[in-house]
């Protein structure tokens, strides 16, 4: 089968992220999982069939569909966790390279989306652990005084930039659980599979994460909405 060339597939940029997307419903998840599984079986079928051109073409097309379904979500996740566009782009590419080259390790007992995000989670952890102390996000501190970022309208709808900066200041274990639950709309069960923990732990972490986020955002809202 031809070598995977992600840079020739539809690329993604930060402008494609839709941070105000609503979480998907349980019905959406069930439909998505069924469609994912069908696509993945078609992809694997082409890998296992040998060198027949028609099978290879069908397999590539199935993988492209999977890529297009998840590219924005994976990139958005990486960008929110890492707070760095270049790191997010590099990691995003690596995620889909691993999905392609390690396809046979996927088990159908798990959702394909959960498996993809597990790969992204592990790569993000490695990236964060490899960062040097001076790479800390000290320059992303929230404003203590009114006017540091200009008028509220300059920040975009609902002060998204301020929220993104606050998210970047959270410890990664808090940041990820908010991203997966609130942005990705994942169930607690799906999150436990990705973060390798328990539902009570996820709920506790989410409660603490939201508390910390409120604390970080308090000065901004005090100045702009009093």
Coordinates of C-alpha atoms in Angstrom, one line a residue:
X1 CA 0.0 0.0 0.0
X2 CA 1.2 3.5 -0.7
X3 CA 3.0 5.5 2.0
X4 CA 0.7 7.7 4.0
X5 CA 1.3 11.4 3.1
X6 CA -0.8 13.5 5.5
X7 CA 0.6 16.7 4.2
X8 CA -1.2 16.0 0.9
X9 CA -4.5 15.5 2.6
X10 CA -6.7 18.5 3.5
X11 CA -4.6 20.4 6.1
X12 CA -5.9 22.1 9.1
X13 CA -5.3 25.5 10.8
X14 CA -6.3 27.1 14.1
X15 CA -8.9 29.2 12.2
X16 CA -10.9 26.0 11.5
X17 CA -11.5 25.3 15.2
X18 CA -15.0 25.9 16.4
X19 CA -14.7 26.4 20.1
X20 CA -18.4 27.1 20.6
X21 CA -19.6 23.7 19.2
X22 CA -22.1 22.0 21.4
X23 CA -21.3 18.6 22.8
X24 CA -22.7 15.7 20.8
X25 CA -25.7 13.8 22.1
X26 CA -25.7 10.2 23.1
X27 CA -27.5 9.5 19.8
X28 CA -24.8 11.3 17.9
X29 CA -22.2 9.2 19.6
X30 CA -23.9 5.9 18.8
X31 CA -24.3 6.9 15.1
X32 CA -20.8 8.2 14.9
X33 CA -19.4 5.0 16.5
X34 CA -21.3 2.8 14.0
X35 CA -20.1 4.8 11.0
X36 CA -16.6 4.8 12.3
X37 CA -16.5 1.1 12.7
X38 CA -17.8 0.5 9.2
X39 CA -15.1 2.9 7.8
X40 CA -12.4 1.3 9.8
X41 CA -13.3 -2.2 8.7
X42 CA -13.2 -1.0 5.1
X43 CA -9.8 0.5 5.8
X44 CA -8.4 -2.7 7.4
X45 CA -9.9 -4.8 4.7
X46 CA -7.8 -3.0 2.1
X47 CA -4.7 -3.4 4.2
X48 CA -5.2 -7.2 4.5
X49 CA -6.2 -7.9 0.9
X50 CA -2.8 -7.8 -0.7
X51 CA -1.9 -5.7 -3.7
X52 CA -5.2 -5.4 -5.5
X53 CA -5.5 -1.8 -6.7
X54 CA -9.2 -1.5 -6.2
X55 CA -8.9 -2.7 -2.5
X56 CA -6.0 -0.3 -1.9
X57 CA -8.0 2.6 -3.3
X58 CA -11.0 1.7 -1.2
X59 CA -8.8 1.5 1.8
X60 CA -7.2 4.8 1.2
X61 CA -10.6 6.4 0.7
X62 CA -11.9 5.0 4.0
X63 CA -8.9 6.3 5.8
X64 CA -9.3 9.7 4.3
X65 CA -12.9 9.8 5.5
X66 CA -11.7 8.9 9.0
X67 CA -9.1 11.6 8.8
X68 CA -11.6 14.2 7.7
X69 CA -14.0 13.2 10.5
X70 CA -11.4 13.7 13.2
X71 CA -8.9 16.2 11.9
X72 CA -10.4 19.3 13.4
X73 CA -11.3 17.7 16.7
X74 CA -7.8 16.2 17.2
X75 CA -6.0 19.4 16.2
X76 CA -8.3 21.4 18.5
X77 CA -7.6 19.0 21.4
X78 CA -3.9 19.2 20.8
X79 CA -3.9 23.0 20.6
X80 CA -6.0 23.4 23.7
X81 CA -3.7 21.0 25.7
X82 CA -0.4 22.3 24.4
X83 CA -1.2 26.0 23.8
X84 CA 1.2 26.1 20.9
X85 CA 0.3 25.9 17.3
X86 CA 3.5 24.3 16.0
X87 CA 3.4 21.7 18.7
X88 CA -0.2 21.0 18.0
X89 CA 0.4 20.7 14.2
X90 CA 3.3 18.3 14.7
X91 CA 1.4 16.2 17.2
X92 CA -1.7 16.2 15.0
X93 CA 0.3 14.7 12.1
X94 CA 1.8 12.1 14.4
X95 CA -1.6 11.0 15.7
X96 CA -2.9 10.1 12.3
X97 CA 0.4 8.5 11.3
X98 CA 0.0 6.2 14.3
X99 CA -3.6 5.5 13.5
X100 CA -2.6 4.4 10.0
X101 CA 0.5 2.4 11.0
X102 CA -1.0 0.8 14.2
X103 CA -4.5 0.2 12.8
X104 CA -4.4 -3.5 13.6
X105 CA -4.0 -2.8 17.4
X106 CA -7.5 -1.2 17.5
X107 CA -10.1 -3.4 19.2
X108 CA -13.7 -3.0 18.4
X109 CA -14.7 -3.1 22.0
X110 CA -13.7 0.5 22.2
X111 CA -14.9 3.5 20.1
X112 CA -12.6 4.5 17.3
X113 CA -12.8 8.1 18.5
X114 CA -11.8 7.1 22.0
X115 CA -8.8 5.2 20.6
X116 CA -7.7 8.1 18.4
X117 CA -7.9 10.5 21.4
X118 CA -6.0 8.0 23.6
X119 CA -3.2 8.2 21.1
X120 CA -3.4 12.0 21.2
X121 CA -3.5 12.0 25.0
X122 CA -0.4 9.9 25.3
X123 CA 1.5 12.1 22.7
X124 CA 0.4 15.3 24.5
X125 CA 1.7 13.9 27.8
X126 CA 5.0 13.1 26.3
X127 CA 5.3 16.6 24.8
X128 CA 4.4 18.3 28.1
X129 CA 6.9 16.1 30.0
X130 CA 9.7 16.9 27.5
X131 CA 9.3 20.7 27.8
X132 CA 12.0 22.6 29.6
X133 CA 11.1 24.6 32.7
X134 CA 11.6 27.9 30.8
X135 CA 8.9 26.8 28.4
X136 CA 6.3 27.3 31.1
X137 CA 3.3 29.5 30.3
X138 CA 4.3 32.4 32.5
X139 CA 3.4 34.8 29.7
X140 CA -0.1 33.6 29.6
X141 CA -1.1 35.0 33.0
X142 CA -4.6 36.5 33.0
X143 CA -4.9 40.3 33.3
X144 CA -5.1 41.7 36.9
X145 CA -6.2 45.1 35.7
X146 CA -8.9 46.4 33.4
X147 CA -7.7 47.1 29.9
X148 CA -4.8 44.6 29.7
X149 CA -6.5 43.0 26.7
X150 CA -8.5 46.0 25.5
X151 CA -12.3 46.0 25.2
X152 CA -14.3 42.8 25.6
X153 CA -15.3 42.9 22.0
X154 CA -11.6 42.8 21.0
X155 CA -11.3 39.3 22.5
X156 CA -13.9 37.8 20.2
X157 CA -17.2 36.2 21.1
X158 CA -17.6 35.5 24.9
X159 CA -13.9 36.4 25.6
X160 CA -12.7 33.2 24.0
X161 CA -9.1 34.4 24.1
X162 CA -9.2 35.0 27.9
X163 CA -10.8 31.6 28.4
X164 CA -8.1 29.9 26.3
X165 CA -5.4 31.6 28.3
X166 CA -7.0 30.5 31.5
X167 CA -7.2 27.0 30.2
X168 CA -3.5 27.1 29.3
X169 CA -2.7 27.9 33.0
X170 CA -4.5 24.8 34.3
X171 CA -2.5 21.7 35.1
X172 CA -2.7 19.3 32.2
X173 CA -4.8 16.8 34.2
X174 CA -7.4 19.5 34.7
X175 CA -7.1 20.9 31.2
X176 CA -7.7 17.6 29.5
X177 CA -10.8 16.6 31.5
X178 CA -12.5 19.9 30.7
X179 CA -11.5 19.6 27.0
X180 CA -12.8 16.0 26.7
X181 CA -16.0 16.6 28.7
X182 CA -17.0 20.1 27.8
X183 CA -15.6 20.7 24.3
X184 CA -15.7 17.1 23.0
X185 CA -18.9 16.1 24.8
X186 CA -17.5 12.7 25.7
X187 CA -19.1 10.4 28.3
X188 CA -17.4 9.7 31.5
X189 CA -16.8 6.1 30.3
X190 CA -15.1 7.3 27.2
X191 CA -12.9 9.7 29.2
X192 CA -11.9 7.0 31.6
X193 CA -10.6 4.9 28.7
X194 CA -8.5 7.8 27.4
X195 CA -7.1 9.0 30.7
X196 CA -6.9 5.5 32.3
X197 CA -8.7 6.3 35.5
X198 CA -12.1 5.9 37.1
X199 CA -15.4 7.7 36.8
X200 CA -15.3 9.1 40.4
X201 CA -11.8 10.3 39.7
X202 CA -12.9 12.0 36.5
X203 CA -15.9 13.7 38.3
X204 CA -13.6 14.9 41.1
X205 CA -11.0 16.2 38.7
X206 CA -13.7 18.0 36.6
X207 CA -15.1 19.7 39.7
X208 CA -11.7 20.9 40.8
X209 CA -10.8 22.0 37.2
X210 CA -14.0 24.1 37.0
X211 CA -13.3 25.6 40.4
X212 CA -9.7 26.5 39.3
X213 CA -11.0 28.0 36.0
X214 CA -13.5 30.1 37.9
X215 CA -10.8 31.4 40.1
X216 CA -8.5 32.3 37.2
X217 CA -11.4 34.0 35.3
X218 CA -12.7 35.9 38.4
X219 CA -10.5 39.0 37.9
X220 CA -11.5 39.4 34.3
X221 CA -15.2 39.1 34.9
X222 CA -15.0 41.4 38.0
X223 CA -13.4 44.1 35.8
X224 CA -15.6 43.7 32.8
X225 CA -19.0 42.6 34.1
X226 CA -19.4 44.3 37.4

